[in-house]
Short mmCIF file of C-alpha atoms in Angstrom, two decimals:
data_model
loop_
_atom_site.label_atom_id
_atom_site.label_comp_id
_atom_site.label_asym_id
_atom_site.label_seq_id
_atom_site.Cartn_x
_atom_site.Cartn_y
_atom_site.Cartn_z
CA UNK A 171 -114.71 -117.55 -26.14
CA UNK A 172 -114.32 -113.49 -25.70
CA UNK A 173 -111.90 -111.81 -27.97
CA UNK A 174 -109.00 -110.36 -26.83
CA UNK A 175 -109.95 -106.99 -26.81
CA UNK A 176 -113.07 -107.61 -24.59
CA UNK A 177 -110.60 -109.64 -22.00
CA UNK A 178 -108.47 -106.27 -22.20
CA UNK A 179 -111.52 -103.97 -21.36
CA UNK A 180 -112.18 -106.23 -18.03
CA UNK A 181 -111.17 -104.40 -14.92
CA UNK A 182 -108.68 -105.88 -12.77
CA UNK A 183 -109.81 -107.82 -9.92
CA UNK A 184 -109.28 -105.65 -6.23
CA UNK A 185 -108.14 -107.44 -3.49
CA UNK A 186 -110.22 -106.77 -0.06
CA UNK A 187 -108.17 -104.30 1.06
CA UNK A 188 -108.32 -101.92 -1.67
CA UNK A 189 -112.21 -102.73 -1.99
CA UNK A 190 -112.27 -101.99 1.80
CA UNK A 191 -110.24 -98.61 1.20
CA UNK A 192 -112.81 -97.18 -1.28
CA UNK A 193 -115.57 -97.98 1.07
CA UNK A 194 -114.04 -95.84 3.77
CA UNK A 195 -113.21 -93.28 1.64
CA UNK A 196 -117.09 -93.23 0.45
CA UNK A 197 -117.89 -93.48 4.23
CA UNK A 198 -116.24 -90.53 4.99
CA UNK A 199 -116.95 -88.14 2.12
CA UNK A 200 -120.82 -89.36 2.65
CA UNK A 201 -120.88 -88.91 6.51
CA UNK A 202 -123.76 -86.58 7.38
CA UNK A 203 -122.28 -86.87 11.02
CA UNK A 204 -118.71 -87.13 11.97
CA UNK A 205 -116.21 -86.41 15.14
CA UNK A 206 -113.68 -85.45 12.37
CA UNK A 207 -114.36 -84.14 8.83
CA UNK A 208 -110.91 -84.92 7.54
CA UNK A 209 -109.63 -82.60 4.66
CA UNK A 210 -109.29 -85.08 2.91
CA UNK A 211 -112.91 -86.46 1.99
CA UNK A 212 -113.33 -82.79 0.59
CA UNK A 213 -113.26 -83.05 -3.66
CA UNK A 214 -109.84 -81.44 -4.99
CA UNK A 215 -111.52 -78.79 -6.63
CA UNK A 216 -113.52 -77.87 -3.71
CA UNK A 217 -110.69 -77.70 -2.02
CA UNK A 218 -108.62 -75.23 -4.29
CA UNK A 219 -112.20 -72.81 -4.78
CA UNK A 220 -111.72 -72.54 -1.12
CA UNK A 221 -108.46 -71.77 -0.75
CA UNK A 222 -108.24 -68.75 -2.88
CA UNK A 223 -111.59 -67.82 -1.41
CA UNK A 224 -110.23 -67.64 2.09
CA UNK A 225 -106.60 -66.33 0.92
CA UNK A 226 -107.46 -62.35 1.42
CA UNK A 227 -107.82 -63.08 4.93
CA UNK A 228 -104.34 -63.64 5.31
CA UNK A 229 -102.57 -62.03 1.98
CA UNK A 230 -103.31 -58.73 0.19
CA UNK A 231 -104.37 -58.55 -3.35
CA UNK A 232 -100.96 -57.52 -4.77
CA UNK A 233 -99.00 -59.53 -2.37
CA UNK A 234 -96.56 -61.70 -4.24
CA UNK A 235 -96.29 -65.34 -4.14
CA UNK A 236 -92.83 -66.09 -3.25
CA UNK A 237 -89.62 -66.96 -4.98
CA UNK A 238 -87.91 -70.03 -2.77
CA UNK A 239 -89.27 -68.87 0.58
CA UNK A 240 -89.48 -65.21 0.52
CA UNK A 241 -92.85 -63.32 0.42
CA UNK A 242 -95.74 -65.29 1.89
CA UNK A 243 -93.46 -67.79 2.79
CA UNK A 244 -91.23 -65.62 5.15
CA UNK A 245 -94.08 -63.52 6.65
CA UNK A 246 -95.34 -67.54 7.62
CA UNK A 247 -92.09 -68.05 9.13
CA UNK A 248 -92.23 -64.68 11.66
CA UNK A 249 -95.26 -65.65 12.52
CA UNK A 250 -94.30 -69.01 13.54
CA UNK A 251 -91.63 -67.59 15.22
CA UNK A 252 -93.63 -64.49 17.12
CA UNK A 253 -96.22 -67.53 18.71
CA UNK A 254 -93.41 -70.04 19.39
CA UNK A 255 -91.13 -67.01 21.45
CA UNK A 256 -88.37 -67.92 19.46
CA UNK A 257 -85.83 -65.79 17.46
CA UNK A 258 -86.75 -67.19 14.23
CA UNK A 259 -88.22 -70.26 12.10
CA UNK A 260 -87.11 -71.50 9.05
CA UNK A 261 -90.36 -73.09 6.68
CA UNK A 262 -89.72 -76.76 5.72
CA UNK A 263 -91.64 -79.45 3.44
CA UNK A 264 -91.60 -81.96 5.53
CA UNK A 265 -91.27 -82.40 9.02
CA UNK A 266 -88.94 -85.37 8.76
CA UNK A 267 -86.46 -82.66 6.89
CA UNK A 268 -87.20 -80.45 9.86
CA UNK A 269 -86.38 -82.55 12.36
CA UNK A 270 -83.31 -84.27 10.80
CA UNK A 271 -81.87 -81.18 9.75
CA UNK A 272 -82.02 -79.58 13.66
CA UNK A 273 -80.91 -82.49 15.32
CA UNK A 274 -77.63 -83.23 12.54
CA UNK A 275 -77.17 -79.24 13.48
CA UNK A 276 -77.39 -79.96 17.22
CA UNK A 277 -75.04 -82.83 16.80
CA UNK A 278 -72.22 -79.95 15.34
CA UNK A 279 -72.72 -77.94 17.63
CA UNK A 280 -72.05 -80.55 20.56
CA UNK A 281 -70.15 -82.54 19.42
CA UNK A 282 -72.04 -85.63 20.19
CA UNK A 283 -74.67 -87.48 17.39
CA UNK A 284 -76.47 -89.28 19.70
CA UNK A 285 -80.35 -88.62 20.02
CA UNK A 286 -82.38 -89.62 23.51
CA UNK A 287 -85.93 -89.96 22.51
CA UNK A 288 -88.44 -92.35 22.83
CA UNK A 289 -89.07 -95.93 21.03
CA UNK A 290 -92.38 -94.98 20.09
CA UNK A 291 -91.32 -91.38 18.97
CA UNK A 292 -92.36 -90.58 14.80
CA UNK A 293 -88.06 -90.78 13.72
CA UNK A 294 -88.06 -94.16 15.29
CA UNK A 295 -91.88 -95.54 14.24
CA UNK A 296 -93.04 -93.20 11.18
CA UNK A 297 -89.33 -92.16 8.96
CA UNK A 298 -87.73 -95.53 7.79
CA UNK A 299 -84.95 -95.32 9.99
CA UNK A 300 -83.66 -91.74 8.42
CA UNK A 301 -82.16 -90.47 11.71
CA UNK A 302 -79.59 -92.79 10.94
CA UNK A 303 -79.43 -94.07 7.00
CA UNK A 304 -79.38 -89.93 6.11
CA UNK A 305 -78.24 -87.84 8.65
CA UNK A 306 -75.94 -90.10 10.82
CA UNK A 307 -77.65 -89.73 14.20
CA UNK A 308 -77.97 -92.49 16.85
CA UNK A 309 -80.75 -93.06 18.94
CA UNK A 310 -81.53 -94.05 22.55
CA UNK A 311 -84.18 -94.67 24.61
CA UNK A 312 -84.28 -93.75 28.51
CA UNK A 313 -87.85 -95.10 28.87
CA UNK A 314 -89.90 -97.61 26.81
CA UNK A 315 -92.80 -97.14 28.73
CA UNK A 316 -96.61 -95.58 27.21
CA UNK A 317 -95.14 -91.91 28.15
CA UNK A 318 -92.46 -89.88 28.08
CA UNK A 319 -89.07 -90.19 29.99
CA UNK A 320 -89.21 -88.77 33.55
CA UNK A 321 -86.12 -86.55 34.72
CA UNK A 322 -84.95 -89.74 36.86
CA UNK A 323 -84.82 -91.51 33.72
CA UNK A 324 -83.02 -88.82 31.83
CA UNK A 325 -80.36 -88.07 34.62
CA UNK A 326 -79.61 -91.53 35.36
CA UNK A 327 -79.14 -93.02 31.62
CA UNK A 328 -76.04 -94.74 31.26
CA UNK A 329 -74.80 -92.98 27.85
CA UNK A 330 -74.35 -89.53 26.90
CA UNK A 331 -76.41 -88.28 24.11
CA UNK A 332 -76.21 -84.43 23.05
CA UNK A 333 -79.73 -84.07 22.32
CA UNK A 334 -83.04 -84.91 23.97
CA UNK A 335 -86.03 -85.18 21.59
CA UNK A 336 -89.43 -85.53 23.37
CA UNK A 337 -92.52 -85.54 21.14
CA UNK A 338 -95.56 -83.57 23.01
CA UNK A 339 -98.00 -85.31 22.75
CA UNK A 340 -96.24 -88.88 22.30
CA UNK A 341 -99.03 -90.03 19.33
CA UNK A 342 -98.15 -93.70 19.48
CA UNK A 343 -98.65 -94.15 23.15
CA UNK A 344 -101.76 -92.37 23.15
CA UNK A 345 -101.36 -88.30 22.47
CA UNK A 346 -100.10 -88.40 26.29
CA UNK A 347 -98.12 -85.82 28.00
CA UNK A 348 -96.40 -84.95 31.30
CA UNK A 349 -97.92 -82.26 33.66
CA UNK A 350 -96.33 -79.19 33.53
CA UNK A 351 -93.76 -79.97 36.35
CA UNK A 352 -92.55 -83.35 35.23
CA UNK A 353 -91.87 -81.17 32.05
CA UNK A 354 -89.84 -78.94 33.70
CA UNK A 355 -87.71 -81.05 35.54
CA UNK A 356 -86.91 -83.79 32.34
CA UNK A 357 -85.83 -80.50 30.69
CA UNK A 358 -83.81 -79.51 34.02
CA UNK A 359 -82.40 -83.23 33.94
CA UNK A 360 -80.89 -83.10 30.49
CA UNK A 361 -79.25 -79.45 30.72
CA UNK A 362 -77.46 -80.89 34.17
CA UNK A 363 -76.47 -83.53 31.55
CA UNK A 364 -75.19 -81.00 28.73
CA UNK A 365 -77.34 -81.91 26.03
CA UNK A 366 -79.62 -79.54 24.30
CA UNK A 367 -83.68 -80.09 24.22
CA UNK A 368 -85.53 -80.25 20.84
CA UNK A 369 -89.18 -80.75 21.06
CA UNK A 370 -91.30 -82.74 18.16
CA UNK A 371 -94.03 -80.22 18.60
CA UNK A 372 -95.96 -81.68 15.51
CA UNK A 373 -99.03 -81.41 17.41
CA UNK A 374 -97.77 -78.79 20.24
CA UNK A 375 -100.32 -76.57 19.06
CA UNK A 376 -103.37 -78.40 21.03
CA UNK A 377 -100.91 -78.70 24.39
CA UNK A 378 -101.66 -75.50 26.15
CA UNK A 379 -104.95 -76.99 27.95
CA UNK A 380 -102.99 -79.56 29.26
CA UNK A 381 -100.07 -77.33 30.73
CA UNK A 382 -102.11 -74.06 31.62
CA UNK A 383 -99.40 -72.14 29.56
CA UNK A 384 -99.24 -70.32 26.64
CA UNK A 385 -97.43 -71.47 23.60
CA UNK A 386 -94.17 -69.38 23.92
CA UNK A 387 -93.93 -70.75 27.40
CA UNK A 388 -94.25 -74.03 26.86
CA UNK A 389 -91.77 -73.57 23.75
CA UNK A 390 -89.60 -71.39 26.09
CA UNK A 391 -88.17 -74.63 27.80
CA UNK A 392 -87.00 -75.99 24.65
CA UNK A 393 -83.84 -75.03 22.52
CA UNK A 394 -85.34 -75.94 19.76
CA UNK A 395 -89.05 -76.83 18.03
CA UNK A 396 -90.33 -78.28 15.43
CA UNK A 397 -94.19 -77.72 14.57
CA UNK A 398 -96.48 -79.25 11.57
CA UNK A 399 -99.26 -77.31 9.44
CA UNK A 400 -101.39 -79.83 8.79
CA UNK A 401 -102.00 -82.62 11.65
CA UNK A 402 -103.48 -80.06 13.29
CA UNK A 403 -103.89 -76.81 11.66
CA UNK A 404 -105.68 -78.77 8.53
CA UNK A 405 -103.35 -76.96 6.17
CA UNK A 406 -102.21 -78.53 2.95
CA UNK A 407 -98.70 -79.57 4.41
CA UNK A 408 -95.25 -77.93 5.68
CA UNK A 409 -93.53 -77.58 8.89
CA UNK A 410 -91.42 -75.13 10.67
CA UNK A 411 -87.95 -75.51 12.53
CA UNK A 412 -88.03 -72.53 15.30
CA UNK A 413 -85.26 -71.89 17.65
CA UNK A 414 -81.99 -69.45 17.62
CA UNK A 415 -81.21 -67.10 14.82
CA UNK A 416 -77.51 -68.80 14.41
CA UNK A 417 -79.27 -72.47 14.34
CA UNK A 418 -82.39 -71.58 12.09
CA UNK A 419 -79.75 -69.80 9.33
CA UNK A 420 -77.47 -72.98 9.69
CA UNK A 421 -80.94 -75.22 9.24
CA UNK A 422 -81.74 -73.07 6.09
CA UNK A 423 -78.35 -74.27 4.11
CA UNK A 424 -79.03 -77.78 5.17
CA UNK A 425 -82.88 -77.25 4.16
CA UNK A 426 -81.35 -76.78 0.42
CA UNK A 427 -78.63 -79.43 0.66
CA UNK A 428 -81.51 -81.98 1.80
CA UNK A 429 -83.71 -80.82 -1.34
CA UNK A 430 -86.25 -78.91 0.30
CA UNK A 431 -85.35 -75.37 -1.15
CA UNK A 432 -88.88 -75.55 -3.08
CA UNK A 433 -89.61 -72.81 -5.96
CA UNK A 434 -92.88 -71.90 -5.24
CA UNK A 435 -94.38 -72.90 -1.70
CA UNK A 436 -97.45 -69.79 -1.47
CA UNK A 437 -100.30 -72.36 -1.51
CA UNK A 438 -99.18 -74.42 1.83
CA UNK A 439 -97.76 -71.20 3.48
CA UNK A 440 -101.77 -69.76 2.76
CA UNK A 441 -103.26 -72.72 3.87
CA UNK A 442 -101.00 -72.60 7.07
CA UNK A 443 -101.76 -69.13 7.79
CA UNK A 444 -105.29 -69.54 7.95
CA UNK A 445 -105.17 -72.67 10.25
CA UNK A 446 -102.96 -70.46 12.68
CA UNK A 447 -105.62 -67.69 12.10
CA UNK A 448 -109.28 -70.29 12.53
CA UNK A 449 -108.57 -73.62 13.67
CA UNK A 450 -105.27 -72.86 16.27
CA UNK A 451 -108.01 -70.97 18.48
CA UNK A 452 -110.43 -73.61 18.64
CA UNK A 453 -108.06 -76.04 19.64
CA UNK A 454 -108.62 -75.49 23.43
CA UNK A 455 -112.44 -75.71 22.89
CA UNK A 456 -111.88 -78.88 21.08
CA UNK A 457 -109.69 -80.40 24.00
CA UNK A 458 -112.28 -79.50 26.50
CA UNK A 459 -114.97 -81.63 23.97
CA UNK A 460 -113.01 -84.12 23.52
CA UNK A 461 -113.26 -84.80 27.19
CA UNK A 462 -116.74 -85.00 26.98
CA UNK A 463 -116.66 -87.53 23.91
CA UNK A 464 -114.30 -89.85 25.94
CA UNK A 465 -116.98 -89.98 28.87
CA UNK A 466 -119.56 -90.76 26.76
CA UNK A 467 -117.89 -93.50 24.70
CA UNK A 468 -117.21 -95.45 27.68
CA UNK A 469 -120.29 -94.65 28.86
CA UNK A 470 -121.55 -95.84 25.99
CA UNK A 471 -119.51 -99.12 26.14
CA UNK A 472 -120.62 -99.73 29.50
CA UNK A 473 -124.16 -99.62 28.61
CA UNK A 474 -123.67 -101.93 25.60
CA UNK A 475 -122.62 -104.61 27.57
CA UNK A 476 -119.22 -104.74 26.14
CA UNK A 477 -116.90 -106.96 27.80
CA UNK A 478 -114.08 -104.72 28.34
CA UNK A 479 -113.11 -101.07 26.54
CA UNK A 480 -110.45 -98.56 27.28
CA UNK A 481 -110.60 -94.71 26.75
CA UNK A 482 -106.60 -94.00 26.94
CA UNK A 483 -105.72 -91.64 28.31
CA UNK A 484 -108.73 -91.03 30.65
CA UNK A 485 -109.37 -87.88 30.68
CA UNK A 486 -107.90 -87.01 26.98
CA UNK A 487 -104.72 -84.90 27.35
CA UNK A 488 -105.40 -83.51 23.81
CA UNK A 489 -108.53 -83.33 21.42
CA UNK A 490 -107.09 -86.73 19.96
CA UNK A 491 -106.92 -90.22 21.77
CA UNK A 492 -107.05 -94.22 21.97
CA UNK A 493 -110.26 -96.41 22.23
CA UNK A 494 -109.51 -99.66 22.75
CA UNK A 495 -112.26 -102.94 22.30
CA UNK A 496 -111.30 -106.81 22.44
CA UNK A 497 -112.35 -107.60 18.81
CA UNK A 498 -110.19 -108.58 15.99
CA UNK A 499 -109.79 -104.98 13.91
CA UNK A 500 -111.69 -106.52 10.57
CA UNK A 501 -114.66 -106.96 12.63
CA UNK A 502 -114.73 -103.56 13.78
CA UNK A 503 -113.97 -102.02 10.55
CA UNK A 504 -116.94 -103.76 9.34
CA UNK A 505 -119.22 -102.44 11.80
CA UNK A 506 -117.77 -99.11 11.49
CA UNK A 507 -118.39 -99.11 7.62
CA UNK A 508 -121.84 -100.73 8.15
CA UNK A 509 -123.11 -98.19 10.24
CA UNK A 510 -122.01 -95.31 8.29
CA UNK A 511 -123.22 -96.39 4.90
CA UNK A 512 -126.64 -97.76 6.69
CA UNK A 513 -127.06 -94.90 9.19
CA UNK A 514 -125.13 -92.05 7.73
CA UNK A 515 -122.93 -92.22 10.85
CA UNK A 516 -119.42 -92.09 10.98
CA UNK A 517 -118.15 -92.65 14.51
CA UNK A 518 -114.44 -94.48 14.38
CA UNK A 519 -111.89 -94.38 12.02
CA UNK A 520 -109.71 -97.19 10.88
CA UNK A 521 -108.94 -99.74 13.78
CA UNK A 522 -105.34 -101.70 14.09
CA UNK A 523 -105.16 -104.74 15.72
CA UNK A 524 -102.39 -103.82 18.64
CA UNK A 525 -101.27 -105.65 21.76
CA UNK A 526 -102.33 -109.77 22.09
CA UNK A 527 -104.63 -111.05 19.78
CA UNK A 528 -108.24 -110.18 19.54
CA UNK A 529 -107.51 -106.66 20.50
CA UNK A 530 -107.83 -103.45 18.74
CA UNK A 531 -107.36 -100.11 18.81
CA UNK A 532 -108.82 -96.89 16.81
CA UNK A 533 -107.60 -92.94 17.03
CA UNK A 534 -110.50 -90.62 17.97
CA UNK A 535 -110.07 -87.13 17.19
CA UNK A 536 -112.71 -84.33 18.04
CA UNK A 537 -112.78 -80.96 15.84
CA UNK A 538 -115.62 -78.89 14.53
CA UNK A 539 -117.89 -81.83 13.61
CA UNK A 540 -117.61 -83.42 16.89
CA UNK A 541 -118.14 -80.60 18.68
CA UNK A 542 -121.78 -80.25 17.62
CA UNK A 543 -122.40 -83.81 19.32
CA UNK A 544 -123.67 -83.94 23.03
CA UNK A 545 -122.84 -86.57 25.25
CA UNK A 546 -126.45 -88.32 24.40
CA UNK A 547 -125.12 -88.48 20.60
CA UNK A 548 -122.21 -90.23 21.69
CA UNK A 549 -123.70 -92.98 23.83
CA UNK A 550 -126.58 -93.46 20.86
CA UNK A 551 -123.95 -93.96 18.26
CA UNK A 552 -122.12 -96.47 20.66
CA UNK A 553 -124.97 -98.26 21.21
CA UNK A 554 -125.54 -98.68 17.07
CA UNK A 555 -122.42 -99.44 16.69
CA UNK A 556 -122.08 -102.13 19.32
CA UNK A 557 -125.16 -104.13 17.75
CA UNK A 558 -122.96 -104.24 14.49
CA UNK A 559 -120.68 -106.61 15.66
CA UNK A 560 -121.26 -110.06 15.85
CA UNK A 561 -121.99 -112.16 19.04
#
């Protein structure tokens, strides 16, 4: 019989999922080819050396940190402000704070605490119902289709709601947007309506391929904008609230009064700075790749023999979209995690089962590492891949 102590040293037993977990982290930090290299398969301390590394670029020697948002902090928050068009931006933690502090502050101002945004929106999918449970918002929905409302839609909704959200892209139904025009006129259909326009521009910065507009045009049609540092920017975290001088000092009390008046913020604002300096002008090279990765996947698929595949949307309307196959998402994972360990290869990410049974679907996104691959990479890896999964 083992003594006790020897019982004690045993590890506890991981369940598949956690087991499964581990292996993709390994997958990932291994990968000697990728269409993402997340941030997040690079070591801590790796990470830190290269902060401070790249921080001159963006601070001077002597600059100071900053002292609950002033310094490095602030100068992030005119900058924000200079490439959104907008009179100022307040820095936030989060961009659930960001978002819930605007709208409650749109609500004041008029007089109405209902919210018109979509079902698949991140406050209704991604925030544990906060809209409501926190800041006392209501939410409705002129459209539950795979895209955003159209300005029929918004005119012609039974119930008045003082603010319309619309997230560009939508994430959940794909990273899709509107064309420019269709834009315009759901904006045009809520100010005939009185409400204000807020957009969820967490990933706004990779949108101007898709409209042919700059990114204080684009934020021009909306009262108010939220943007993140890190879904696209790869900075450590944070958000920004731009918009109105009167609504962005009203958004700053809140800000404290919601617990995100931070001491010391001068790592994220860095990090953030240097994405909007590096990766926020490759963004339109990485849309235009991404294009060519979509082709090639369901090229690929084609070729493979697979029964049925969907690149959504077709073309990509950002450097991130939807590949959907009609296998169960555990067999896919499988393959995925086969072929990277075996071949070095990582080609997918995590797939979800979504939609009737038997189907799945995965998030491709295409940055740096994916831009080195050519439309013959593609179609090989789909073709490894493909013999990975089981008859």
């Amino acid at each position: 019989m083992p003594s006790e102590s020897a019982v004690e040293e045993q590890p506890e037993p991981r369940d598949a999922e956690e087991i499964q977990s581990a292996r993709r982290r390994a997958a990932a930090a291994g990968a000697a080819r990728t269409l993402h290299r997340s941030v997040l398969s690079i070591p801590l301390t790796e990470r830190l050396s290269a902060l401070a590394a790249a921080a001159p670029e963006v601070v001077g020697p002597e600059d100071p940190t900053d002292v609950y948002g002033n310094a490095v902090v602030a100068a992030l928050e005119g900058e924000v402000a200079r490439l959104l068009g907008k009179e100022d931006a307040a820095f936030f933690p989060t961009g659930t704070m960001a978002q819930q502090v605007a709208l409650r502050c749109w609500a004041g101002r008029t007089g109405n605490a209902t919210v018109a945004l979509h079902p698949k929106a991140h406050p209704e999918v991604h925030e544990g119902s906060a809209f409501s449970v926190v800041s006392g918002l209501r939410t409705v929905h002129p459209t539950d289709g795979p895209r955003l409302p159209t300005a029929d839609e918004v005119r012609d909704f039974e119930e008045p709601f003082g603010t319309l959200m619309l997230e560009l892209p939508l994430r959940d139904a794909g990273f899709v947007l509107p064309e420019w025009e269709e834009l315009e006129a759901v904006v045009a259909a809520a100010r005939e309506r009185d409400a204000v326009v807020h957009f969820d521009g967490a990933r706004l910065w990779e949108c101007t391929p898709r409209f042919g507009r700059g990114l204080a045009e684009i934020a021009g049609l909306a009262d108010s904008v939220y943007v993140s540092f890190y879904k696209s920017l790869e900075g450590l975290s944070g958000a920004a609230l731009a918009g109105p001088r009167t609504l962005v000092e009203e958004a700053r009390v809140w800000r404290h009064r919601y617990g995100g008046q931070l001491f010391q913020q001068f790592p994220v604002a860095v990090s953030a700075l240097l994405g909007l300096k590096h990766t926020l002008p490759r963004l339109p090279e990485y849309v235009a790749h991404a294009r060519v990765v979509a082709d090639a996947l369901r090229e690929g698929f084609a070729a493979a023999g697979v029964p049925w595949s969907r690149v959504h949307p077709e073309p990509p309307h950002t450097h991130q979209f939807q590949v959907w196959l009609p296998y169960a998402p555990d067999v896919l994972n499988e393959a995925c995690l086969g072929q990277a360990e075996e071949t070095g290869t990582l080609l997918f990410g995590r797939w979800f089962p979504d939609g009737p049974p038997g189907l799945s679907v995965t998030e491709v996104t295409v940055t740096e590492e994916g831009h080195k691959w050519t439309a013959h990479d593609v179609r090989e890896a789909v073709a490894e891949f493909v013999r990975r999964i089981p008859a």
